[in-house]
DNA sequence: CTCACTCTGAAAAATTCTTTTCATGACAGT
DNA sequence: ACTGTCATGAAAAGAATTTTTCAGAGTGAG
């Protein structure tokens, strides 16, 4: 590499005195709105600067680059450095852990997943789903796969407290038809399906669709085939430094939804929670007496 | 201009469902380190994504661009917008969300929890627990409370694949005594108990201790009363901008443990997973993904 | 199992970009 | 005015990039 560790801008400045008229004109055009102005083809920047393409070639070679592609590669690196620095630079996580400890590696991966997932999730989608889930008139059905069943259960457990008409479909698909039988148009089927997508869930989604139920899908970045049937889909980044996929970010979305739903109908929810507390107390009392 | 005012990222996301396998692979590659990854020539990005150049052309046309140059011109505009507007960088979190959207508030909170938890967790403890869980001679018993039951189930589901002698205690405490009856000295009882600590779990922990079982506890920063009986305790930050506590970081620790255990006995685990795959194939529960 | 279909990348064709060549013109010194 | 030097861009040559074509592989339906 001819030019090391100095920015292209630096190089231009240091050579500026040795440039000819047309080259100075070009250099100023490049420095104006640097470094973006150098992103296009040699033809483009020559036109923008009002010079000919040979002038561009001559100048970048004079600056020490092998040719225009070499020059542009350096610019790209700088653009990358400028763009991709911000929040990511966390100062080491677990203080007393070596940098390669699984906890730190995992943390890095999860933060990356979270970031990517959030840039991919449309807040309008999120809000729509929250509103659908808040609608008491719609019954809710939760279902997950072998691994994601626990997420479905977690979601269900909370929603059951917040509102009526919620059901958790068991892992055993033989009982699913009876649930589908009861689905009315407007009801919601919340499906968790990440890779090693389960064919049965697609069948379930199809059947539910025919009953008029609307489907909300939590899946991974590669998207379950059920996505075609879903009204709203959350595509979550699930990759971890592990033989297993990570459900952490999925759980994150679920918890955010729980809060959004609860928040939209807090008065009613509060009442339900109070009642529930009372019921728990009574149960404990039963136990103690028994 | 074919595509107006939407970012290339948006366009990719909105078309993602309609993309084919190779195209999704390419889209992932582009979104990873976006938008810099799309700065090079079509050949470069095709190579980076591991697809052919025709795939790139087909995808960008499917996305609504005239061709690759058109696509890249849009990217350049975005890079320019991003660079020349420093404020825009920070809200790359959730794209078009105001800073106070629940998703962003939640993300901030979770990152904080994660950071705090990791500085609090001793890696020696983590490694000890991983080693205990790897020991085939010890039987594992998982149990959780009303909310945390799903976490116990999640942990159990994975460990069941990785190693033999695992059991999930049902939510119904009436069946617990039979499990305690079978516990031998050295067995492990993994308890999840976060606030609104459940008295029954303390009773269970006490009984298990008397049988010689060792207790691993996942609890919150205030620590469940069962902590006194536990050999190892993970104190996790659980506060979220919500009426509910967050289980995200707890799940994070669980997944890291799963990986650590699996990694320490990978050969054996691999065999088990293969066998399991075979069983699934036989029952046609799973289906190869496309 | 067969057939129709889609997806995919190798390779060719078309296009665009990059570099080189070269003629022109400006200018300084003789 | 003449000559040599240099800067510059038009245009050609050379290299790439981009697009199109096409055949094989894979998939799903019947």
Coordinates of C-alpha atoms (C1' of nucleotides) in Angstrom, one line a residue:
Chain A
X1 CA 0.0 0.0 0.0
X2 CA 1.5 3.3 -1.1
X3 CA -0.3 5.5 1.4
X4 CA -0.4 4.3 5.0
X5 CA -2.6 5.6 7.8
X6 CA -3.0 9.0 6.3
X7 CA -6.4 10.0 5.1
X8 CA -7.0 10.8 1.5
X9 CA -7.8 14.3 2.6
X10 CA -4.4 14.6 4.2
X11 CA -2.7 13.4 1.1
X12 CA -4.5 15.8 -1.1
X13 CA -3.6 18.7 1.2
X14 CA 0.1 17.8 1.4
X15 CA 0.4 17.5 -2.3
X16 CA -1.8 20.5 -3.1
X17 CA 1.1 22.8 -3.9
X18 CA 2.4 20.5 -6.5
X19 CA -0.8 20.3 -8.4
X20 CA -1.5 22.0 -11.7
X21 CA -4.5 24.2 -12.3
X22 CA -6.9 21.6 -13.5
X23 CA -5.7 19.3 -10.7
X24 CA -6.3 21.9 -8.1
X25 CA -9.8 22.4 -9.5
X26 CA -10.4 18.7 -9.1
X27 CA -8.9 18.5 -5.7
X28 CA -11.2 21.3 -4.5
X29 CA -14.1 19.6 -5.9
X30 CA -13.2 16.4 -4.0
X31 CA -12.6 18.2 -0.7
X32 CA -15.9 20.0 -1.1
X33 CA -18.3 17.5 0.5
X34 CA -15.5 15.1 1.3
X35 CA -15.5 12.1 1.2
X36 CA -18.8 11.5 -0.5
X37 CA -17.9 13.4 -3.6
X38 CA -15.4 10.8 -4.5
X39 CA -17.8 7.9 -4.4
X40 CA -18.9 7.8 -8.0
X41 CA -17.0 6.7 -11.1
X42 CA -14.1 8.6 -12.6
X43 CA -16.3 10.0 -15.2
X44 CA -18.7 11.4 -12.7
X45 CA -16.2 13.1 -10.6
X46 CA -14.4 14.5 -13.6
X47 CA -17.6 16.0 -14.8
X48 CA -18.4 17.4 -11.4
X49 CA -15.0 19.0 -11.2
X50 CA -15.2 20.2 -14.8
X51 CA -12.0 18.4 -15.9
X52 CA -11.2 15.5 -18.1
X53 CA -10.8 11.9 -16.9
X54 CA -7.1 11.8 -17.7
X55 CA -6.6 14.7 -15.3
X56 CA -8.2 12.6 -12.6
X57 CA -5.9 9.6 -13.4
X58 CA -2.9 11.8 -13.4
X59 CA -3.7 13.4 -10.2
X60 CA -4.4 10.3 -8.2
X61 CA -1.2 8.7 -9.4
X62 CA 0.7 11.9 -8.5
X63 CA -0.9 11.5 -5.0
X64 CA 0.7 8.1 -4.7
X65 CA -2.2 5.8 -5.6
X66 CA -1.9 3.0 -8.1
X67 CA -4.8 4.2 -10.1
X68 CA -8.4 5.4 -9.7
X69 CA -9.7 2.1 -8.2
X70 CA -7.0 2.1 -5.6
X71 CA -7.8 5.7 -4.8
X72 CA -11.5 4.9 -4.4
X73 CA -10.8 1.9 -2.2
X74 CA -9.1 4.2 0.3
X75 CA -12.1 6.5 0.2
X76 CA -14.4 3.6 0.9
X77 CA -12.4 2.6 3.9
X78 CA -12.7 6.1 5.2
X79 CA -16.4 6.3 4.7
X80 CA -16.8 3.0 6.5
X81 CA -14.7 4.2 9.4
X82 CA -16.7 7.4 9.6
X83 CA -20.1 5.6 9.5
X84 CA -19.7 2.5 11.6
X85 CA -18.1 3.7 14.8
X86 CA -20.9 5.0 17.1
X87 CA -22.5 3.3 20.0
X88 CA -21.1 -0.1 19.3
X89 CA -17.8 0.8 21.0
X90 CA -18.7 -0.5 24.4
X91 CA -15.9 -0.6 26.8
X92 CA -15.4 -4.2 27.9
X93 CA -18.4 -5.8 29.4
X94 CA -17.6 -8.1 32.3
X95 CA -14.6 -6.3 33.8
X96 CA -12.9 -9.3 35.3
X97 CA -13.4 -11.5 32.2
X98 CA -10.8 -12.1 29.5
X99 CA -12.0 -10.7 26.2
X100 CA -12.7 -14.1 24.8
X101 CA -14.9 -15.4 27.6
X102 CA -18.1 -16.8 26.4
X103 CA -20.1 -14.2 28.3
X104 CA -18.4 -11.4 26.5
X105 CA -18.7 -13.1 23.1
X106 CA -22.3 -13.7 23.7
X107 CA -22.9 -10.2 24.8
X108 CA -21.3 -8.8 21.7
X109 CA -23.5 -11.1 19.5
X110 CA -26.7 -10.2 21.3
X111 CA -26.1 -6.5 21.1
X112 CA -25.5 -6.9 17.4
X113 CA -28.6 -8.9 17.0
X114 CA -30.6 -6.3 19.0
X115 CA -29.3 -3.5 16.9
X116 CA -29.9 -5.2 13.6
X117 CA -33.4 -6.3 14.6
X118 CA -34.4 -2.9 15.7
X119 CA -33.3 -1.3 12.5
X120 CA -35.3 -3.9 10.7
X121 CA -38.5 -3.6 12.8
X122 CA -41.0 -1.1 11.6
X123 CA -42.4 0.8 14.5
X124 CA -45.7 1.1 12.7
X125 CA -45.8 -2.7 12.6
X126 CA -45.0 -2.9 16.2
X127 CA -47.7 -0.4 17.1
X128 CA -50.3 -2.1 14.9
X129 CA -49.6 -5.4 16.6
X130 CA -49.8 -3.9 20.0
X131 CA -53.2 -2.5 19.1
X132 CA -54.4 -5.8 17.7
X133 CA -53.4 -7.5 20.9
X134 CA -55.1 -4.9 23.0
X135 CA -58.4 -5.5 21.3
X136 CA -60.5 -7.5 23.8
X137 CA -62.9 -8.6 21.2
X138 CA -60.3 -10.7 19.5
X139 CA -59.3 -14.0 21.1
X140 CA -55.6 -14.7 21.2
X141 CA -54.0 -18.0 20.5
X142 CA -50.3 -18.6 21.1
X143 CA -48.3 -21.4 19.7
X144 CA -44.6 -22.2 19.4
X145 CA -42.3 -24.9 18.2
X146 CA -40.1 -27.2 20.1
X147 CA -37.6 -24.6 21.2
X148 CA -39.8 -21.5 20.9
X149 CA -42.7 -23.1 22.9
X150 CA -41.2 -21.5 26.0
X151 CA -41.5 -18.1 24.4
X152 CA -45.1 -18.7 23.4
X153 CA -45.8 -19.7 27.0
X154 CA -44.1 -16.7 28.4
X155 CA -46.1 -14.4 26.2
X156 CA -49.3 -16.2 27.0
X157 CA -48.7 -16.1 30.7
X158 CA -48.5 -12.3 30.7
X159 CA -51.3 -11.7 28.3
X160 CA -53.5 -14.0 30.3
X161 CA -53.1 -11.6 33.2
X162 CA -53.6 -8.5 31.1
X163 CA -56.7 -9.5 29.2
X164 CA -59.3 -12.3 28.8
X165 CA -59.8 -14.7 25.9
X166 CA -56.2 -16.0 25.6
X167 CA -55.2 -19.5 24.9
X168 CA -51.9 -21.4 24.7
X169 CA -51.8 -24.2 22.1
X170 CA -50.0 -27.2 23.5
X171 CA -46.9 -28.6 21.8
X172 CA -49.0 -31.6 20.8
X173 CA -50.4 -30.7 17.4
X174 CA -53.2 -33.3 17.7
X175 CA -55.2 -30.9 19.8
X176 CA -54.8 -27.9 17.4
X177 CA -57.9 -28.6 15.3
X178 CA -60.3 -28.0 18.1
X179 CA -58.7 -24.6 18.6
X180 CA -59.0 -23.8 15.0
X181 CA -62.6 -24.8 15.1
X182 CA -63.3 -22.1 17.6
X183 CA -61.5 -19.3 15.8
X184 CA -63.6 -16.5 14.6
X185 CA -62.7 -13.9 12.0
X186 CA -60.5 -11.2 13.6
X187 CA -59.0 -13.6 16.2
X188 CA -55.2 -13.6 16.4
X189 CA -52.9 -16.5 16.1
X190 CA -49.4 -15.6 17.4
X191 CA -46.9 -18.0 16.0
X192 CA -43.2 -18.5 17.0
X193 CA -41.3 -20.3 14.3
X194 CA -37.5 -20.1 13.9
X195 CA -35.3 -22.2 11.7
X196 CA -35.8 -25.8 11.4
X197 CA -39.2 -24.4 10.5
X198 CA -41.9 -26.8 11.5
X199 CA -44.2 -27.8 8.7
X200 CA -47.1 -28.3 11.1
X201 CA -47.1 -24.7 12.0
X202 CA -47.6 -23.8 8.4
X203 CA -50.5 -26.1 8.2
X204 CA -51.9 -24.6 11.3
X205 CA -51.5 -21.1 9.9
X206 CA -53.2 -22.1 6.7
X207 CA -56.2 -23.6 8.6
X208 CA -56.4 -20.6 10.9
X209 CA -56.3 -18.2 7.9
X210 CA -59.3 -20.0 6.4
X211 CA -61.2 -19.5 9.6
X212 CA -60.5 -15.8 9.2
X213 CA -58.0 -15.5 12.0
X214 CA -55.1 -13.1 11.6
X215 CA -51.6 -14.3 12.1
X216 CA -48.7 -12.6 13.9
X217 CA -45.4 -14.3 13.3
X218 CA -42.1 -14.2 15.2
X219 CA -39.4 -15.7 13.0
X220 CA -35.8 -15.3 12.2
X221 CA -34.0 -13.3 9.5
X222 CA -34.6 -16.0 6.9
X223 CA -38.3 -16.0 7.5
X224 CA -40.5 -19.0 8.1
X225 CA -42.7 -20.1 5.2
X226 CA -45.6 -19.1 7.4
X227 CA -44.6 -15.5 6.7
X228 CA -46.7 -15.6 3.5
X229 CA -49.8 -16.1 5.6
X230 CA -49.0 -13.6 8.3
X231 CA -50.5 -10.2 8.6
X232 CA -47.5 -9.0 10.6
X233 CA -44.1 -10.5 10.9
X234 CA -41.3 -9.8 13.2
X235 CA -38.0 -10.9 11.8
X236 CA -35.5 -11.3 14.6
X237 CA -31.8 -11.8 14.4
X238 CA -31.1 -15.0 16.2
X239 CA -27.4 -15.9 15.5
X240 CA -25.2 -16.5 18.5
X241 CA -21.7 -17.8 18.9
X242 CA -23.3 -21.2 19.7
X243 CA -24.6 -24.3 18.1
X244 CA -28.0 -23.0 19.1
X245 CA -29.9 -20.0 18.0
X246 CA -30.6 -17.2 20.4
X247 CA -34.1 -16.3 21.6
X248 CA -33.0 -13.3 23.6
X249 CA -34.0 -10.7 21.1
X250 CA -37.3 -12.4 20.4
X251 CA -38.0 -12.3 24.1
X252 CA -37.1 -8.6 24.0
X253 CA -39.7 -7.9 21.4
X254 CA -42.3 -9.9 23.3
X255 CA -41.7 -8.0 26.5
X256 CA -41.9 -4.7 24.7
X257 CA -45.2 -5.8 23.2
X258 CA -46.5 -6.8 26.6
X259 CA -45.6 -3.4 28.0
X260 CA -47.2 -1.6 25.0
X261 CA -50.4 -3.6 25.3
X262 CA -50.6 -3.2 29.1
X263 CA -49.9 0.4 28.8
X264 CA -52.8 1.0 26.4
X265 CA -55.3 -0.3 28.8
X266 CA -53.8 0.2 32.1
X267 CA -56.9 0.8 34.1
X268 CA -58.5 -2.4 33.2
X269 CA -55.3 -4.3 33.6
X270 CA -54.8 -2.9 37.0
X271 CA -58.2 -4.2 38.1
X272 CA -57.4 -7.7 36.8
X273 CA -54.1 -7.8 38.5
X274 CA -55.6 -6.9 41.8
X275 CA -58.2 -9.6 41.5
X276 CA -55.5 -12.0 40.6
X277 CA -53.5 -11.1 43.6
X278 CA -56.5 -11.9 45.7
X279 CA -57.0 -15.2 44.1
X280 CA -53.4 -16.1 44.8
X281 CA -53.8 -15.2 48.4
X282 CA -56.8 -17.4 48.7
X283 CA -55.0 -20.3 47.1
X284 CA -52.1 -20.0 49.6
X285 CA -54.6 -19.9 52.4
X286 CA -56.2 -23.1 51.1
X287 CA -52.8 -24.8 51.1
X288 CA -51.9 -23.7 54.6
X289 CA -55.2 -24.9 55.9
X290 CA -55.1 -28.1 54.0
Chain B
X1 CA -36.3 8.1 -9.7
X2 CA -37.9 4.7 -9.3
X3 CA -38.0 4.6 -5.5
X4 CA -38.8 7.7 -3.7
X5 CA -37.9 8.9 -0.2
X6 CA -37.6 5.4 1.3
X7 CA -34.1 4.2 2.2
X8 CA -32.6 1.3 0.4
X9 CA -32.7 -0.5 3.8
X10 CA -36.4 0.0 4.0
X11 CA -36.9 -1.3 0.5
X12 CA -34.9 -4.4 1.2
X13 CA -36.9 -5.1 4.3
X14 CA -40.2 -4.5 2.7
X15 CA -39.4 -6.9 -0.1
X16 CA -37.6 -9.4 2.0
X17 CA -40.4 -11.9 2.0
X18 CA -40.5 -12.1 -1.8
X19 CA -36.8 -12.8 -2.1
X20 CA -35.3 -16.2 -2.9
X21 CA -32.7 -18.0 -0.9
X22 CA -29.7 -16.6 -2.7
X23 CA -31.3 -13.1 -2.7
X24 CA -31.9 -13.3 1.0
X25 CA -28.3 -14.2 1.5
X26 CA -27.3 -11.2 -0.5
X27 CA -29.8 -9.0 1.4
X28 CA -28.3 -10.1 4.7
X29 CA -24.9 -9.4 3.5
X30 CA -25.9 -5.9 2.4
X31 CA -27.7 -5.1 5.6
X32 CA -24.8 -6.3 7.7
X33 CA -22.6 -3.3 7.9
X34 CA -25.1 -1.2 6.0
X35 CA -24.7 0.9 3.9
X36 CA -21.0 0.6 3.5
X37 CA -21.1 -3.0 2.3
X38 CA -22.9 -1.8 -0.8
X39 CA -20.2 0.7 -1.9
X40 CA -18.1 -1.6 -4.1
X41 CA -18.7 -3.0 -7.5
X42 CA -21.3 -5.6 -8.2
X43 CA -18.6 -8.2 -8.4
X44 CA -17.3 -7.3 -5.0
X45 CA -20.6 -7.4 -3.2
X46 CA -21.6 -10.6 -5.0
X47 CA -18.4 -12.2 -3.7
X48 CA -18.9 -10.9 -0.2
X49 CA -22.3 -12.4 -0.1
X50 CA -21.3 -15.6 -1.8
X51 CA -23.7 -15.3 -4.7
X52 CA -23.3 -14.7 -8.4
X53 CA -23.5 -11.3 -10.0
X54 CA -26.7 -12.1 -11.9
X55 CA -28.4 -12.7 -8.5
X56 CA -27.4 -9.2 -7.6
X57 CA -28.8 -7.7 -10.7
X58 CA -32.0 -9.7 -10.4
X59 CA -32.5 -8.6 -6.8
X60 CA -31.9 -4.9 -7.3
X61 CA -34.3 -5.0 -10.2
X62 CA -36.8 -6.8 -8.1
X63 CA -36.4 -4.1 -5.5
X64 CA -37.4 -1.6 -8.1
X65 CA -34.1 -0.1 -9.2
X66 CA -33.3 0.3 -12.8
X67 CA -30.1 -1.7 -12.5
X68 CA -27.0 -1.9 -10.3
X69 CA -25.8 1.6 -11.0
X70 CA -29.1 3.0 -10.1
X71 CA -29.1 1.0 -6.9
X72 CA -25.7 2.2 -6.0
X73 CA -26.5 5.8 -6.7
X74 CA -29.3 5.6 -4.1
X75 CA -26.8 4.1 -1.6
X76 CA -24.4 6.9 -2.3
X77 CA -27.1 9.4 -1.5
X78 CA -27.8 7.7 1.7
X79 CA -24.2 7.6 2.7
X80 CA -24.0 11.3 2.0
X81 CA -27.1 11.9 4.1
X82 CA -25.7 9.9 6.9
X83 CA -22.3 11.4 6.9
X84 CA -23.3 15.0 6.5
X85 CA -25.9 14.7 9.3
X86 CA -24.2 13.5 12.5
X87 CA -27.3 13.4 14.5
X88 CA -28.8 10.8 12.2
X89 CA -26.3 8.3 13.4
X90 CA -27.6 7.7 16.8
X91 CA -31.1 6.9 15.9
X92 CA -30.1 4.2 13.6
X93 CA -31.6 2.1 16.4
X94 CA -35.2 1.9 15.4
X95 CA -35.3 3.6 12.1
X96 CA -38.1 6.0 11.9
X97 CA -39.0 6.0 15.6
X98 CA -38.9 9.0 17.8
X99 CA -36.4 8.6 20.6
X100 CA -39.1 7.8 23.1
X101 CA -40.7 4.9 21.3
X102 CA -41.2 2.0 23.7
X103 CA -38.8 -0.1 21.6
X104 CA -36.0 2.3 22.1
X105 CA -36.7 2.8 25.7
X106 CA -36.7 -0.9 26.3
X107 CA -33.5 -1.4 24.3
X108 CA -31.7 1.2 26.4
X109 CA -33.0 -0.4 29.6
X110 CA -32.0 -3.9 28.5
X111 CA -28.5 -2.9 27.5
X112 CA -28.1 -1.2 30.9
X113 CA -29.3 -4.4 32.6
X114 CA -27.0 -6.5 30.6
X115 CA -24.0 -4.3 31.3
X116 CA -24.8 -4.2 35.0
X117 CA -25.4 -7.9 35.3
X118 CA -22.2 -8.8 33.5
X119 CA -20.1 -6.6 35.7
X120 CA -21.8 -8.3 38.7
X121 CA -21.4 -11.9 37.5
X122 CA -18.2 -13.6 38.5
X123 CA -16.8 -15.6 35.5
X124 CA -15.5 -18.1 38.0
X125 CA -19.0 -18.8 39.2
X126 CA -20.2 -19.0 35.6
X127 CA -17.5 -21.5 34.7
X128 CA -18.2 -23.6 37.9
X129 CA -21.8 -23.8 37.1
X130 CA -21.1 -24.8 33.5
X131 CA -18.9 -27.5 34.8
X132 CA -21.5 -28.8 37.2
X133 CA -24.1 -28.9 34.5
X134 CA -21.7 -30.8 32.3
X135 CA -21.3 -33.6 34.8
X136 CA -23.4 -36.5 33.5
X137 CA -23.3 -38.2 36.8
X138 CA -25.4 -35.4 38.3
X139 CA -29.1 -35.4 37.6
X140 CA -30.6 -32.0 36.7
X141 CA -33.9 -30.7 38.0
X142 CA -35.3 -27.4 36.6
X143 CA -38.1 -25.4 38.3
X144 CA -39.4 -21.9 37.9
X145 CA -42.2 -19.8 39.3
X146 CA -45.3 -18.6 37.6
X147 CA -43.5 -16.2 35.2
X148 CA -40.1 -17.8 35.2
X149 CA -41.5 -21.2 34.4
X150 CA -41.0 -20.6 30.8
X151 CA -37.3 -19.9 31.4
X152 CA -36.9 -23.1 33.3
X153 CA -38.6 -24.9 30.4
X154 CA -36.4 -23.3 27.9
X155 CA -33.3 -24.2 29.8
X156 CA -34.6 -27.8 30.3
X157 CA -35.5 -28.3 26.6
X158 CA -31.9 -27.5 25.6
X159 CA -30.2 -29.5 28.3
X160 CA -32.4 -32.4 27.6
X161 CA -30.9 -32.6 24.1
X162 CA -27.4 -32.1 25.3
X163 CA -27.3 -34.6 28.1
X164 CA -29.3 -37.3 29.9
X165 CA -30.8 -37.2 33.3
X166 CA -32.7 -34.0 33.1
X167 CA -36.1 -33.3 34.5
X168 CA -38.5 -30.3 34.4
X169 CA -40.6 -29.9 37.6
X170 CA -44.1 -28.9 36.7
X171 CA -45.7 -25.7 37.9
X172 CA -47.9 -27.7 40.1
X173 CA -46.1 -28.1 43.4
X174 CA -48.0 -31.1 44.4
X175 CA -45.8 -33.3 42.3
X176 CA -42.6 -31.9 43.7
X177 CA -42.1 -34.3 46.6
X178 CA -41.7 -37.3 44.3
X179 CA -38.8 -35.5 42.6
X180 CA -37.2 -34.7 45.9
X181 CA -37.5 -38.3 46.8
X182 CA -35.3 -39.3 43.9
X183 CA -32.6 -36.7 44.4
X184 CA -29.2 -38.0 45.3
X185 CA -26.3 -36.1 46.8
X186 CA -24.6 -34.1 44.0
X187 CA -27.7 -33.7 41.9
X188 CA -28.5 -30.2 40.8
X189 CA -31.6 -28.2 41.3
X190 CA -31.8 -25.2 39.1
X191 CA -34.3 -22.7 40.4
X192 CA -35.6 -19.5 38.8
X193 CA -37.1 -17.2 41.3
X194 CA -37.5 -13.5 40.8
X195 CA -39.5 -11.0 42.9
X196 CA -42.8 -11.8 44.2
X197 CA -40.6 -14.7 45.4
X198 CA -42.6 -17.8 45.8
X199 CA -42.6 -19.3 49.2
X200 CA -43.0 -22.8 47.8
X201 CA -39.7 -22.6 46.0
X202 CA -37.9 -22.0 49.3
X203 CA -39.6 -25.0 50.8
X204 CA -38.5 -27.0 47.8
X205 CA -35.0 -25.7 48.0
X206 CA -34.9 -26.7 51.7
X207 CA -36.1 -30.2 51.1
X208 CA -33.7 -30.7 48.1
X209 CA -30.8 -29.5 50.3
X210 CA -31.6 -32.1 52.9
X211 CA -31.4 -34.7 50.2
X212 CA -27.9 -33.5 49.3
X213 CA -28.8 -31.8 46.1
X214 CA -26.9 -28.7 45.2
X215 CA -28.9 -25.6 44.2
X216 CA -28.2 -23.1 41.4
X217 CA -30.4 -20.1 41.6
X218 CA -31.3 -17.4 39.1
X219 CA -32.8 -14.5 40.9
X220 CA -32.9 -10.7 40.7
X221 CA -30.7 -8.0 42.2
X222 CA -32.5 -8.2 45.5
X223 CA -32.0 -12.0 45.8
X224 CA -34.7 -14.6 46.6
X225 CA -34.6 -16.0 50.1
X226 CA -33.6 -19.2 48.5
X227 CA -30.1 -17.7 47.9
X228 CA -29.1 -18.8 51.4
X229 CA -29.5 -22.4 50.4
X230 CA -27.9 -22.0 46.9
X231 CA -24.4 -23.1 46.1
X232 CA -24.2 -20.7 43.2
X233 CA -26.4 -17.7 42.6
X234 CA -26.9 -15.5 39.5
X235 CA -28.2 -12.1 40.4
X236 CA -29.7 -10.6 37.3
X237 CA -30.8 -7.0 36.7
X238 CA -34.5 -7.3 35.7
X239 CA -35.8 -3.7 35.7
X240 CA -37.5 -2.5 32.6
X241 CA -39.7 0.5 31.7
X242 CA -42.7 -1.6 32.3
X243 CA -45.0 -2.9 35.0
X244 CA -43.4 -6.2 34.5
X245 CA -39.9 -7.4 35.2
X246 CA -37.7 -8.3 32.3
X247 CA -36.4 -11.8 31.7
X248 CA -34.3 -10.9 28.8
X249 CA -31.0 -10.9 30.6
X250 CA -31.8 -14.0 32.5
X251 CA -32.4 -15.8 29.3
X252 CA -29.1 -14.4 28.1
X253 CA -27.2 -16.1 31.0
X254 CA -29.1 -19.3 30.3
X255 CA -28.2 -19.3 26.7
X256 CA -24.5 -18.6 27.5
X257 CA -24.6 -21.5 29.9
X258 CA -26.1 -23.8 27.4
X259 CA -23.3 -23.0 25.0
X260 CA -20.7 -23.4 27.6
X261 CA -22.0 -26.8 28.6
X262 CA -22.4 -28.0 25.1
X263 CA -19.0 -26.8 24.1
X264 CA -17.3 -28.7 26.9
X265 CA -18.7 -32.0 25.7
X266 CA -19.2 -31.3 22.1
X267 CA -18.4 -34.8 20.8
X268 CA -21.0 -36.5 22.9
X269 CA -23.5 -33.8 22.3
X270 CA -23.1 -34.0 18.6
X271 CA -23.9 -37.7 18.7
X272 CA -27.0 -37.1 20.7
X273 CA -28.2 -34.3 18.3
X274 CA -27.6 -36.6 15.3
X275 CA -29.7 -39.3 16.9
X276 CA -32.4 -36.8 17.7
X277 CA -32.4 -35.6 14.1
X278 CA -33.0 -39.1 13.0
X279 CA -35.9 -39.5 15.3
X280 CA -37.4 -36.3 14.1
X281 CA -37.0 -37.3 10.5
X282 CA -38.7 -40.6 11.2
X283 CA -41.7 -38.9 12.7
X284 CA -41.6 -36.3 10.0
X285 CA -41.9 -33.7 12.6
X286 CA -39.3 -31.5 10.9
X287 CA -38.8 -30.6 7.3
X288 CA -35.6 -29.6 5.6
X289 CA -35.5 -25.9 5.0
X290 CA -35.3 -24.6 1.5
Chain C
dC1 C1' -42.2 -41.4 -10.7
dT2 C1' -42.8 -37.7 -14.0
dC3 C1' -43.6 -33.1 -15.3
dA4 C1' -43.6 -28.3 -14.9
dC5 C1' -41.6 -24.9 -12.7
dT6 C1' -38.3 -21.9 -10.3
dC7 C1' -33.9 -20.7 -8.9
dT8 C1' -29.1 -20.3 -9.8
dG9 C1' -24.6 -19.4 -11.6
dA10 C1' -21.4 -20.0 -15.8
dA11 C1' -20.5 -17.9 -19.7
dA12 C1' -21.3 -14.7 -23.4
dA13 C1' -22.6 -10.2 -24.8
dA14 C1' -23.2 -5.4 -24.0
dT15 C1' -22.0 -1.6 -21.7
dT16 C1' -19.4 1.4 -19.0
dC17 C1' -15.2 2.7 -16.9
dT18 C1' -10.2 3.4 -16.8
dT19 C1' -5.9 4.1 -18.8
dT20 C1' -3.0 5.3 -22.5
dT21 C1' -1.8 7.8 -26.5
dC22 C1' -1.4 11.8 -28.9
dA23 C1' -2.5 16.4 -30.9
dT24 C1' -3.2 21.0 -29.5
dG25 C1' -2.3 25.1 -27.2
dA26 C1' -0.1 28.1 -23.6
dC27 C1' 3.9 30.0 -22.0
dA28 C1' 8.7 31.0 -20.7
dG29 C1' 13.3 31.7 -22.1
dT30 C1' 16.2 32.6 -25.9
Chain D
dA1 C1' 9.7 34.8 -33.7
dC2 C1' 11.4 30.2 -32.5
dT3 C1' 11.9 26.3 -29.6
dG4 C1' 11.2 23.2 -25.8
dT5 C1' 8.4 22.1 -22.0
dC6 C1' 4.3 21.3 -19.9
dA7 C1' -0.7 21.0 -19.2
dT8 C1' -4.9 19.5 -21.1
dG9 C1' -8.6 16.9 -23.2
dA10 C1' -10.3 14.2 -27.3
dA11 C1' -10.2 9.9 -28.7
dA12 C1' -8.7 5.2 -28.9
dA13 C1' -7.3 1.1 -26.6
dG14 C1' -7.7 -1.8 -22.8
dA15 C1' -10.1 -3.5 -18.6
dA16 C1' -13.3 -3.7 -15.9
dT17 C1' -18.2 -4.0 -14.9
dT18 C1' -23.0 -4.9 -15.8
dT19 C1' -26.5 -7.3 -18.2
dT20 C1' -28.4 -11.1 -20.7
dT21 C1' -28.7 -15.8 -22.1
dC22 C1' -29.0 -20.4 -21.1
dA23 C1' -28.7 -24.9 -19.2
dG24 C1' -28.5 -27.7 -15.1
dA25 C1' -30.1 -28.5 -10.4
dG26 C1' -33.6 -28.7 -7.3
dT27 C1' -38.5 -28.6 -5.7
dG28 C1' -43.3 -29.4 -5.4
dA29 C1' -47.6 -31.0 -7.4
dG30 C1' -50.0 -34.6 -9.3

